Short mmCIF file of C-alpha atoms in Angstrom, two decimals:
data_model
loop_
_atom_site.label_atom_id
_atom_site.label_comp_id
_atom_site.label_asym_id
_atom_site.label_seq_id
_atom_site.Cartn_x
_atom_site.Cartn_y
_atom_site.Cartn_z
CA MET A 1 0.03 -0.04 -0.06
CA SER A 2 1.47 3.33 -0.87
CA SER A 3 1.49 5.91 1.91
CA ALA A 4 0.31 8.53 -0.75
CA ARG A 5 -2.99 6.74 -0.89
CA THR A 6 -3.69 7.22 2.70
CA VAL A 7 -3.37 11.04 2.89
CA ALA A 8 -6.33 13.23 2.17
CA LYS A 9 -6.06 15.10 -1.29
CA SER A 10 -8.82 17.47 -0.35
CA GLY A 11 -10.79 18.93 2.44
CA TRP A 12 -9.89 20.03 5.85
CA PHE A 13 -7.68 17.11 6.26
CA ARG A 14 -5.80 17.68 3.11
CA GLY A 15 -2.15 16.50 3.45
CA MET A 16 -3.04 14.43 6.57
CA HIS A 17 -4.13 10.88 7.21
CA PRO A 18 -7.78 11.48 8.31
CA GLY A 19 -8.29 8.30 10.41
CA MET A 20 -5.10 8.76 12.33
CA THR A 21 -5.56 12.48 12.96
CA ILE A 22 -9.13 12.02 14.27
CA ALA A 23 -8.17 9.11 16.30
CA SER A 24 -5.11 10.97 17.95
CA LEU A 25 -7.32 13.93 18.69
CA ALA A 26 -10.02 11.67 20.27
CA MET A 27 -7.23 9.77 22.25
CA VAL A 28 -6.01 12.95 23.73
CA GLY A 29 -9.31 14.29 24.26
CA ALA A 30 -10.64 11.24 26.01
CA PHE A 31 -7.62 11.12 28.20
CA VAL A 32 -7.73 14.74 29.31
CA VAL A 33 -11.57 14.40 29.93
CA PHE A 34 -11.23 11.26 32.07
CA THR A 35 -8.41 12.82 34.04
CA LEU A 36 -10.38 16.12 34.73
CA ALA A 37 -13.46 14.26 35.63
CA PHE A 38 -11.90 11.81 37.90
CA VAL A 39 -8.86 13.51 39.13
CA ASP A 40 -8.15 11.31 42.31
CA SER A 41 -9.12 8.01 40.59
CA ALA A 42 -7.27 8.85 37.52
CA GLY A 43 -4.32 9.78 39.46
CA ASN A 44 -4.35 6.63 41.56
CA ALA A 45 -4.86 4.46 38.50
CA TYR A 46 -2.08 5.85 36.53
CA ALA A 47 0.31 5.69 39.68
CA ALA A 48 -0.72 2.00 40.06
CA VAL A 49 0.15 1.21 36.73
CA ARG A 50 3.21 2.97 36.86
CA GLY A 51 4.29 1.26 40.02
CA TRP A 52 3.52 -2.13 38.62
CA VAL A 53 5.59 -1.32 35.46
CA GLU A 54 8.46 -0.15 37.58
CA SER A 55 8.35 -3.21 39.94
CA THR A 56 7.61 -5.92 37.28
CA PHE A 57 9.70 -4.70 34.31
CA GLY A 58 12.36 -2.51 36.03
CA GLY A 59 14.87 -5.13 35.08
CA PHE A 60 13.71 -5.26 31.54
CA TYR A 61 14.19 -1.51 31.21
CA VAL A 62 17.72 -1.70 32.40
CA VAL A 63 18.80 -4.51 30.14
CA ALA A 64 16.89 -3.10 27.21
CA ILE A 65 18.40 0.29 27.41
CA PHE A 66 22.01 -1.29 27.61
CA ILE A 67 21.12 -3.48 24.52
CA VAL A 68 20.24 -0.29 22.77
CA PHE A 69 23.41 1.42 23.76
CA LEU A 70 25.39 -1.56 22.31
CA GLY A 71 23.39 -1.46 19.14
CA CYS A 72 24.46 2.08 18.66
CA LEU A 73 27.95 1.33 19.32
CA TYR A 74 27.92 -1.68 16.79
CA VAL A 75 26.46 0.65 13.97
CA MET A 76 28.79 3.42 14.77
CA PHE A 77 31.93 1.18 14.25
CA SER A 78 30.59 -1.28 11.58
CA ARG A 79 31.44 -1.31 7.97
CA HIS A 80 28.20 0.55 7.31
CA ALA A 81 29.31 3.65 9.36
CA ARG A 82 30.16 5.73 6.15
CA VAL A 83 26.77 5.10 4.65
CA ARG A 84 24.68 8.43 4.35
CA LEU A 85 21.26 8.96 5.58
CA GLY A 86 19.75 9.69 2.17
CA ASP A 87 21.14 9.13 -1.48
CA ASP A 88 24.89 8.64 -1.93
CA ASP A 89 25.24 12.28 -3.07
CA ALA A 90 23.08 13.69 -0.36
CA ARG A 91 24.80 16.39 2.02
CA PRO A 92 23.58 17.82 5.27
CA GLU A 93 20.89 20.66 5.15
CA PHE A 94 22.10 22.27 8.25
CA SER A 95 25.60 23.48 9.39
CA THR A 96 27.11 21.31 12.22
CA PHE A 97 26.59 23.98 14.90
CA SER A 98 22.89 24.52 13.92
CA TRP A 99 22.37 20.81 13.81
CA LEU A 100 23.94 20.29 17.26
CA ALA A 101 22.02 23.28 18.68
CA MET A 102 18.60 22.00 17.51
CA LEU A 103 19.21 18.30 18.68
CA PHE A 104 20.39 19.45 22.01
CA SER A 105 17.36 21.85 22.37
CA ALA A 106 14.82 19.06 21.57
CA GLY A 107 16.42 16.40 23.48
CA LEU A 108 17.29 18.07 26.89
CA GLY A 109 16.90 21.85 27.13
CA ILE A 110 14.53 22.70 29.97
CA GLY A 111 15.29 19.39 31.77
CA LEU A 112 18.84 20.34 32.46
CA LEU A 113 17.79 23.62 33.89
CA PHE A 114 15.26 22.04 36.08
CA PHE A 115 17.27 19.10 37.48
CA SER A 116 20.90 20.32 37.23
CA ILE A 117 21.06 21.34 40.64
CA ALA A 118 18.13 19.68 42.33
CA GLU A 119 18.98 16.23 41.33
CA PRO A 120 22.59 16.00 42.53
CA MET A 121 21.65 17.68 45.58
CA PHE A 122 18.98 14.94 46.29
CA TYR A 123 21.60 12.27 45.65
CA PHE A 124 24.17 13.96 47.97
CA ASP A 125 21.62 14.25 50.87
CA ASN A 126 21.58 11.29 53.25
CA ALA A 127 18.44 12.08 55.19
CA ALA A 128 16.35 9.44 53.28
CA ALA A 129 13.39 11.81 53.78
CA SER A 130 11.49 10.31 50.89
CA GLY A 131 11.28 6.87 52.60
CA TYR A 132 14.08 5.30 50.68
CA PRO A 133 17.94 5.79 50.34
CA ASN A 134 18.89 9.11 48.62
CA ASN A 135 21.65 7.33 46.88
CA PRO A 136 22.16 3.69 47.31
CA HIS A 137 25.23 3.64 45.02
CA ALA A 138 27.12 5.99 47.42
CA ASP A 139 25.62 4.13 50.39
CA ARG A 140 27.05 0.75 49.00
CA ALA A 141 30.51 2.35 48.56
CA GLY A 142 30.58 3.46 52.17
CA ALA A 143 30.25 7.26 51.21
CA LEU A 144 27.59 7.86 53.97
CA GLU A 145 28.56 11.31 55.19
CA LEU A 146 28.13 14.67 53.46
CA THR A 147 31.66 14.67 52.07
CA GLU A 148 33.17 15.49 48.65
CA ASP A 149 33.31 11.59 48.14
CA ARG A 150 29.60 11.58 48.42
CA ALA A 151 29.37 14.59 46.09
CA VAL A 152 31.21 12.65 43.55
CA HIS A 153 28.86 9.75 43.75
CA ALA A 154 25.96 12.16 43.43
CA MET A 155 27.32 13.71 40.33
CA ARG A 156 28.23 10.22 38.91
CA ILE A 157 24.51 9.11 39.12
CA THR A 158 23.32 12.28 37.61
CA TYR A 159 25.66 11.90 34.57
CA PHE A 160 24.40 8.42 34.28
CA HIS A 161 20.67 9.39 34.10
CA TRP A 162 21.56 12.29 31.52
CA GLY A 163 24.48 10.63 29.60
CA MET A 164 25.05 8.23 26.90
CA HIS A 165 22.27 5.82 28.01
CA ALA A 166 19.67 8.41 27.48
CA TRP A 167 21.04 9.72 24.20
CA ALA A 168 21.33 6.27 22.85
CA VAL A 169 17.67 5.72 22.93
CA TYR A 170 17.23 8.95 20.88
CA VAL A 171 20.04 8.01 18.32
CA LEU A 172 18.59 4.49 17.84
CA VAL A 173 15.13 5.89 16.91
CA GLY A 174 16.59 8.82 14.95
CA LEU A 175 19.03 6.55 13.01
CA CYS A 176 16.26 4.09 12.07
CA LEU A 177 13.95 6.73 10.94
CA ALA A 178 16.55 8.63 8.93
CA TYR A 179 17.92 5.47 7.27
CA PHE A 180 14.40 4.02 6.45
CA GLY A 181 12.91 7.44 5.53
CA PHE A 182 15.75 9.09 3.41
CA ARG A 183 17.51 5.95 2.09
CA LYS A 184 14.78 3.56 1.82
CA LYS A 185 12.04 6.14 0.95
CA LEU A 186 9.64 5.06 3.56
CA PRO A 187 7.42 7.47 5.56
CA LEU A 188 9.25 9.59 7.98
CA THR A 189 7.36 7.97 10.91
CA LEU A 190 8.09 5.47 13.66
CA ARG A 191 6.07 2.62 11.74
CA SER A 192 8.98 2.64 8.98
CA ALA A 193 11.39 1.24 11.53
CA LEU A 194 9.56 -1.88 11.66
CA HIS A 195 9.50 -2.56 7.94
CA PRO A 196 12.34 -5.15 8.13
CA ILE A 197 10.29 -7.11 10.38
CA ILE A 198 6.51 -6.68 9.29
CA GLY A 199 7.14 -5.45 5.87
CA GLU A 200 4.13 -3.72 4.04
CA ARG A 201 2.00 -4.35 7.11
CA ILE A 202 3.40 -1.17 8.51
CA TYR A 203 0.67 0.55 6.55
CA GLY A 204 -2.08 -1.30 8.34
CA PRO A 205 -3.39 -1.26 12.05
CA ILE A 206 -0.01 -2.37 13.42
CA GLY A 207 1.68 0.78 12.01
CA HIS A 208 -1.27 3.03 13.02
CA GLY A 209 -0.99 1.81 16.36
CA VAL A 210 2.77 2.47 16.66
CA ASP A 211 2.31 5.87 15.47
CA LEU A 212 -0.61 6.70 17.68
CA LEU A 213 1.65 5.57 20.59
CA ALA A 214 4.23 7.78 19.52
CA VAL A 215 1.77 10.78 19.28
CA PHE A 216 0.53 10.03 22.83
CA GLY A 217 4.07 10.15 24.26
CA THR A 218 5.02 13.40 22.51
CA VAL A 219 1.63 15.28 23.31
CA PHE A 220 1.70 14.24 26.90
CA GLY A 221 5.58 14.31 27.34
CA VAL A 222 5.81 17.83 25.96
CA ALA A 223 2.72 18.91 28.08
CA THR A 224 4.07 17.53 31.25
CA SER A 225 7.39 19.31 30.68
CA LEU A 226 5.54 22.69 29.95
CA GLY A 227 3.72 22.27 33.30
CA LEU A 228 6.89 21.67 35.23
CA GLY A 229 8.67 24.36 33.41
CA VAL A 230 6.21 27.04 33.95
CA LYS A 231 6.38 26.33 37.68
CA GLN A 232 10.01 27.15 37.61
CA MET A 233 9.59 30.15 35.51
CA ALA A 234 6.91 31.33 38.17
CA ALA A 235 9.47 30.68 40.80
CA GLY A 236 11.90 32.97 38.78
CA LEU A 237 9.37 35.79 38.20
CA ASP A 238 8.64 35.70 41.94
CA VAL A 239 12.44 36.28 42.55
CA LEU A 240 12.53 38.86 40.01
CA ALA A 241 9.50 41.04 40.19
CA ASP A 242 7.41 39.61 43.26
CA VAL A 243 5.05 38.14 40.83
CA PRO A 244 2.71 35.77 42.76
CA VAL A 245 3.07 32.04 42.17
CA GLY A 246 -0.22 30.46 41.25
CA ILE A 247 -2.51 29.04 38.71
CA SER A 248 -3.15 32.29 37.05
CA THR A 249 0.51 33.09 36.55
CA TYR A 250 0.97 29.53 35.13
CA VAL A 251 -1.74 29.84 32.71
CA VAL A 252 -0.47 33.12 31.38
CA LEU A 253 2.99 31.64 30.91
CA ILE A 254 1.53 28.59 29.12
CA ALA A 255 -0.33 30.92 26.84
CA VAL A 256 2.67 33.06 25.93
CA ILE A 257 5.00 30.15 25.58
CA THR A 258 2.41 28.19 23.37
CA THR A 259 1.75 31.04 21.06
CA ILE A 260 5.59 31.63 20.46
CA ALA A 261 6.32 27.79 20.07
CA THR A 262 3.33 27.43 17.54
CA LEU A 263 4.61 30.37 15.58
CA SER A 264 7.92 28.85 15.46
CA ALA A 265 6.58 25.50 14.29
CA VAL A 266 4.55 27.14 11.57
CA SER A 267 7.74 28.83 10.26
CA GLY A 268 9.52 25.56 9.93
CA VAL A 269 12.75 24.11 10.95
CA ALA A 270 15.11 26.27 8.84
CA ARG A 271 13.74 29.51 10.28
CA GLY A 272 12.13 29.59 13.72
CA ILE A 273 13.44 26.35 15.19
CA ARG A 274 16.94 26.81 13.90
CA ILE A 275 17.28 30.31 14.95
CA ILE A 276 15.79 29.96 18.54
CA SER A 277 17.84 26.74 19.09
CA GLU A 278 21.10 28.71 18.14
CA TRP A 279 20.28 31.61 20.55
CA ASN A 280 19.61 29.05 23.22
CA ILE A 281 23.28 27.97 22.98
CA TYR A 282 24.68 31.56 22.95
CA LEU A 283 22.72 32.53 26.02
CA SER A 284 23.45 29.25 27.88
CA ILE A 285 27.13 30.04 27.41
CA VAL A 286 26.68 33.12 29.20
CA LEU A 287 24.96 31.44 32.11
CA LEU A 288 27.58 28.85 32.13
CA GLY A 289 30.26 31.47 32.16
CA PHE A 290 28.76 32.95 35.34
CA PHE A 291 28.79 29.52 37.04
CA MET A 292 32.51 29.10 36.10
CA VAL A 293 33.71 32.78 36.81
CA PHE A 294 31.91 33.23 40.09
CA GLY A 295 32.41 29.71 41.22
CA PRO A 296 35.50 27.93 42.46
CA ALA A 297 37.05 27.42 39.17
CA GLU A 298 40.02 25.32 40.19
CA TRP A 299 37.89 23.07 42.38
CA LEU A 300 35.20 22.74 39.70
CA LEU A 301 37.86 21.43 37.28
CA GLY A 302 39.24 18.90 39.55
CA PHE A 303 35.71 17.91 40.34
CA LEU A 304 34.82 17.53 36.72
CA ALA A 305 37.87 15.08 36.23
CA LYS A 306 37.00 13.03 39.43
CA THR A 307 33.34 12.72 38.49
CA VAL A 308 33.97 11.99 34.73
CA GLY A 309 36.43 9.30 35.73
CA SER A 310 33.88 7.91 38.09
CA TYR A 311 31.13 7.84 35.66
CA LEU A 312 33.39 5.98 32.98
CA TRP A 313 34.81 3.55 35.50
CA HIS A 314 31.39 2.57 36.74
CA PHE A 315 29.70 2.89 33.36
CA VAL A 316 28.93 -0.88 32.99
CA PRO A 317 28.03 -2.00 36.40
CA THR A 318 25.94 1.00 37.10
CA GLY A 319 24.22 0.45 33.83
CA LEU A 320 23.56 -3.23 34.59
CA TRP A 321 22.57 -2.82 38.32
CA ILE A 322 19.25 -4.16 39.24
CA ALA A 323 18.24 -3.44 42.88
CA THR A 324 17.00 -6.28 45.08
CA GLU A 325 16.66 -4.76 48.54
CA PRO A 326 13.18 -2.96 48.98
CA GLY A 327 14.76 0.53 49.73
CA ASP A 328 17.25 0.32 46.79
CA SER A 329 14.34 -0.99 44.43
CA ALA A 330 12.18 1.97 45.62
CA TRP A 331 15.07 4.45 44.70
CA GLN A 332 15.74 2.62 41.31
CA GLY A 333 12.12 2.73 40.35
CA GLY A 334 11.59 6.30 41.40
CA TRP A 335 14.77 7.47 39.57
CA THR A 336 16.70 5.22 37.12
CA ILE A 337 13.47 3.52 35.89
CA PHE A 338 11.62 6.74 35.84
CA TYR A 339 14.35 8.28 33.70
CA TRP A 340 14.55 5.32 31.29
CA GLY A 341 10.78 5.35 30.94
CA TRP A 342 10.86 9.05 30.19
CA TRP A 343 13.69 8.89 27.68
CA ILE A 344 11.69 6.04 26.08
CA ALA A 345 8.40 8.06 26.04
CA TRP A 346 10.26 10.89 24.42
CA ALA A 347 12.14 8.84 21.94
CA PRO A 348 9.60 8.79 19.08
CA PHE A 349 9.41 12.72 19.20
CA VAL A 350 13.07 13.39 19.72
CA GLY A 351 14.22 10.66 17.45
CA LEU A 352 12.00 11.66 14.48
CA PHE A 353 13.12 15.33 14.83
CA ILE A 354 16.77 14.67 14.81
CA ALA A 355 16.18 12.34 11.96
CA ARG A 356 14.29 15.17 10.11
CA ILE A 357 17.40 17.57 10.63
CA SER A 358 19.96 14.95 9.77
CA ARG A 359 19.45 14.13 6.04
CA GLY A 360 22.73 13.75 4.16
CA ARG A 361 24.92 12.92 7.28
CA THR A 362 26.81 9.60 7.48
CA ILE A 363 25.71 7.18 9.99
CA ARG A 364 29.00 7.59 12.07
CA GLU A 365 28.75 11.25 11.85
CA PHE A 366 24.95 10.97 13.05
CA THR A 367 25.71 8.62 15.75
CA VAL A 368 28.93 10.23 17.27
CA GLY A 369 27.31 13.83 17.04
CA ALA A 370 24.00 12.90 18.56
CA MET A 371 25.31 10.61 21.41
CA PHE A 372 28.69 11.70 22.42
CA VAL A 373 28.65 15.45 21.74
CA PRO A 374 25.37 16.18 23.79
CA THR A 375 26.65 13.96 26.65
CA VAL A 376 29.90 15.89 26.89
CA ILE A 377 28.02 19.32 26.82
CA GLY A 378 25.48 17.94 29.31
CA ILE A 379 28.23 16.61 31.63
CA VAL A 380 29.90 20.10 31.71
CA TRP A 381 26.57 21.72 32.38
CA LEU A 382 25.56 19.45 35.17
CA CYS A 383 29.05 19.80 36.74
CA LEU A 384 29.03 23.74 36.63
CA PHE A 385 25.53 23.91 38.04
CA GLY A 386 25.43 21.02 40.22
CA GLY A 387 29.19 21.17 41.27
CA ASN A 388 28.70 24.77 42.41
CA ALA A 389 25.71 23.95 44.52
CA LEU A 390 27.57 20.97 46.13
CA TYR A 391 30.61 23.18 46.88
CA LEU A 392 28.37 25.73 48.51
CA GLU A 393 26.93 22.93 50.70
CA LEU A 394 30.29 21.32 51.52
CA ASN A 395 31.76 24.55 52.59
CA ALA A 396 28.74 26.11 54.40
CA GLU A 397 29.58 28.17 57.51
CA GLY A 398 27.21 26.01 59.73
CA GLY A 399 28.71 22.79 58.39
CA ALA A 400 28.23 20.55 55.40
CA GLY A 401 24.45 20.63 54.28
CA THR A 402 23.44 23.89 55.78
CA ALA A 403 23.61 26.31 52.89
CA GLY A 404 20.00 25.91 52.24
CA ILE A 405 20.11 24.41 48.86
CA LEU A 406 19.92 20.94 50.15
CA GLU A 407 17.05 21.81 52.36
CA LEU A 408 15.08 22.90 49.11
CA ALA A 409 15.69 19.60 47.33
CA ARG A 410 14.85 17.67 50.67
CA ASN A 411 11.46 19.58 50.65
CA TRP A 412 10.96 18.97 46.99
CA GLU A 413 11.10 22.56 46.22
CA LEU A 414 13.14 21.58 43.02
CA GLU A 415 12.04 24.61 40.84
CA ALA A 416 13.63 26.96 43.66
CA ALA A 417 16.98 25.14 43.84
CA LEU A 418 18.59 27.04 40.73
CA TYR A 419 17.71 30.56 42.01
CA GLY A 420 18.78 29.65 45.51
CA THR A 421 22.31 28.70 44.16
CA ILE A 422 22.48 31.87 42.01
CA GLU A 423 21.70 33.92 45.08
CA LEU A 424 24.51 32.10 47.24
CA MET A 425 27.12 32.64 44.51
CA THR A 426 27.51 36.31 44.54
CA GLU A 427 26.71 39.29 46.70
CA ILE A 428 26.20 41.70 43.71
CA PRO A 429 22.42 42.19 43.72
CA TRP A 430 22.22 43.34 40.11
CA LEU A 431 24.12 40.35 39.02
CA VAL A 432 21.95 38.00 40.93
CA TRP A 433 18.92 39.52 39.27
CA ALA A 434 20.53 39.54 35.85
CA MET A 435 21.46 35.78 35.97
CA SER A 436 18.05 34.97 37.65
CA ALA A 437 16.49 36.62 34.62
CA LEU A 438 18.64 34.88 32.15
CA ALA A 439 17.81 31.53 33.68
CA THR A 440 14.01 32.18 33.62
CA PHE A 441 14.42 33.52 29.91
CA LEU A 442 16.26 30.31 29.02
CA LEU A 443 13.62 28.16 30.70
CA ALA A 444 11.17 29.57 28.25
CA THR A 445 13.25 29.52 25.22
CA TRP A 446 14.59 25.97 25.76
CA PHE A 447 10.99 24.79 26.26
CA ILE A 448 9.85 26.62 23.13
CA THR A 449 12.44 24.65 21.00
CA SER A 450 11.09 21.43 22.59
CA SER A 451 7.31 22.34 22.12
CA ASP A 452 7.87 23.58 18.45
CA SER A 453 9.89 20.50 17.38
CA GLY A 454 7.25 18.34 19.20
CA THR A 455 4.50 19.99 17.33
CA LEU A 456 6.35 19.59 13.92
CA VAL A 457 6.89 15.86 14.80
CA ILE A 458 3.24 15.20 15.52
CA ALA A 459 2.06 16.82 12.28
CA THR A 460 4.79 14.79 10.36
CA MET A 461 3.63 11.60 11.67
CA LEU A 462 0.05 12.19 10.99
CA SER A 463 0.85 13.43 7.51
CA MET A 464 2.62 10.06 6.82
CA GLY A 465 6.15 11.66 6.90
CA ASP A 466 5.59 14.77 5.03
CA ASP A 467 8.75 17.03 5.71
CA HIS A 468 6.47 20.10 5.52
CA PRO A 469 3.20 19.13 6.96
CA PRO A 470 0.09 21.38 6.69
CA ARG A 471 0.71 24.52 8.80
CA ARG A 472 -2.91 24.54 10.14
CA PHE A 473 -2.37 21.21 11.79
CA ARG A 474 0.80 22.47 13.27
CA VAL A 475 -1.23 25.22 14.82
CA VAL A 476 -3.91 22.66 16.10
CA TRP A 477 -1.24 20.55 17.83
CA GLY A 478 0.65 23.55 19.24
CA VAL A 479 -2.44 24.76 20.82
CA CYS A 480 -3.36 21.13 21.86
CA ILE A 481 -0.18 20.87 23.94
CA GLY A 482 -0.74 24.17 25.64
CA VAL A 483 -4.33 23.40 26.49
CA VAL A 484 -3.49 19.94 27.85
CA ALA A 485 -0.74 21.52 30.08
CA ALA A 486 -3.03 24.20 31.25
CA LEU A 487 -5.94 22.02 32.07
CA LEU A 488 -4.03 19.48 34.05
CA LEU A 489 -2.24 22.15 35.87
CA LEU A 490 -5.64 23.34 37.10
CA VAL A 491 -6.59 20.17 38.68
CA ASP A 492 -3.00 19.41 39.81
CA GLY A 493 -3.08 16.45 37.23
CA LEU A 494 0.45 16.70 36.00
CA GLN A 495 1.76 13.82 38.35
CA ALA A 496 -1.02 11.53 36.92
CA LEU A 497 -0.06 12.56 33.42
CA GLN A 498 3.68 11.96 33.91
CA ALA A 499 2.79 8.42 35.41
CA ALA A 500 0.61 7.58 32.43
CA SER A 501 3.39 8.61 30.16
CA ILE A 502 6.00 6.53 31.85
CA ALA A 503 3.66 3.46 31.85
CA ALA A 504 3.03 3.88 28.19
CA ALA A 505 6.89 3.68 27.48
CA LEU A 506 6.69 -0.02 28.14
CA PRO A 507 5.32 -1.04 24.74
CA VAL A 508 7.66 1.46 23.15
CA CYS A 509 10.64 -0.23 24.81
CA ALA A 510 9.72 -3.44 23.07
CA ILE A 511 9.39 -1.51 19.88
CA LEU A 512 12.84 -0.08 20.51
CA LEU A 513 14.41 -3.57 20.67
CA ALA A 514 12.61 -4.50 17.44
CA MET A 515 14.08 -1.47 15.89
CA THR A 516 17.50 -2.20 16.95
CA PHE A 517 17.32 -5.60 15.34
CA GLY A 518 15.55 -4.27 12.28
CA VAL A 519 18.03 -1.59 11.46
CA ILE A 520 21.07 -3.99 11.96
CA LYS A 521 19.40 -6.70 9.80
CA SER A 522 18.60 -4.11 7.09
CA LEU A 523 22.21 -2.79 6.94
CA THR A 524 23.64 -6.18 6.91
CA GLN A 525 21.32 -7.43 4.05
CA ASP A 526 21.41 -4.07 1.95
CA SER A 527 24.15 -4.09 -0.77
CA SER A 528 23.67 -0.30 -1.21
CA ALA A 529 24.54 0.16 2.49
CA THR A 530 28.14 -1.33 2.08
CA PRO A 531 30.46 1.54 1.02
#
């Protein structure tokens, strides 16, 4: 069946797959209505499903992510590594800087700002205030006190959750979609990655189901990030201008960000998305420079060396560790399995977007650029942000752990940890204000690049892989993401949505393994893929 025959040629749905579009809108609408109508019941149900997935399939997630990572390494160093993602004479559409800026913006962005201080601070804590160990890896190594040794373990686990394992998931999906879409001329949608396994049946119910699952993960994953992000932006506005933190502020922020993100998506990749992504990098360098110049530079460089060495030394055992003790299992489910599920849920969206911007690059260039470069940048970012906060706590006047940042993380005031750290780093009032303003602005722009690329990805999937899907549907899905985030914030339903997204990652994880097998099989059997 030709994909062209499944796209409407006229009417409101012109350029889109009508059945898929209607089904996806109905799916999103039904989920939101159910959650709004039965907030407590829905939250309990989603949390129960998430808990069951984490406890039953935690080991499966751990092994699956490691297999995906090995699959990426194999392809990167195989004899097919010089094959281009497209025709043999294809060349990249975007410069290397623009390409890296866009894939970094789509893949991480706002998450690094939200968690870069709060997460290592949580692992550094030893109070077990959440009912389970803050860092079982540090505890098992005997680093029980609030010392630099425990701080190294805290950063190592943070790198682990944001490093090569996470990016391997995105790389695998992006590689499959770019290879099958640009070289094999299949639709640029998740279903195409299963072509080596199910053949032309990708155009039937199985393919529709896979793409609908991808739409689900994209809409609710981006909406959840928007909800969490506006909370941190509101905290920043409170610091900057005493703007009251509350639902009205959240809704106004969502409306503004959604409008800009939708306009960016409508303008396309080469204009809005590329330009905002590049400026994200420039402004982030300024903020990183502040953390370097006003932080303990010599200590930070030594800390970076120690933590990176620890991360690489423990890479395999940490990546394959499956908790068996109840407390350790609770921690692994709440953090590692949560992250693996989160990356998997976002994989169709981020993978398709980085595939969309990677036409013409070789497989090796793609895998190295999309896995190692963002990992290195992310590690430096995390070390400068988290390292400064840890240094402040280690050297607090009242003793280790009394600077106030750790207390924010312990009380789960994660959105305030960034601003609390900036305030402690300098006594120059105008500089504190300026850096807090820059961080708040970056929260908005980083999210805009995630949202606009997510909007474009949804429209691309529902148009059966059109690089330039109809603009009216980019508007529809851009607004849809904002409305979902606003409605669920009104009823405090973001945690329920988050739990549902993580639970939905389970079938996507199985698809990931099939994709790993499929792309290696196709490359091996395809004579045109042998340079």
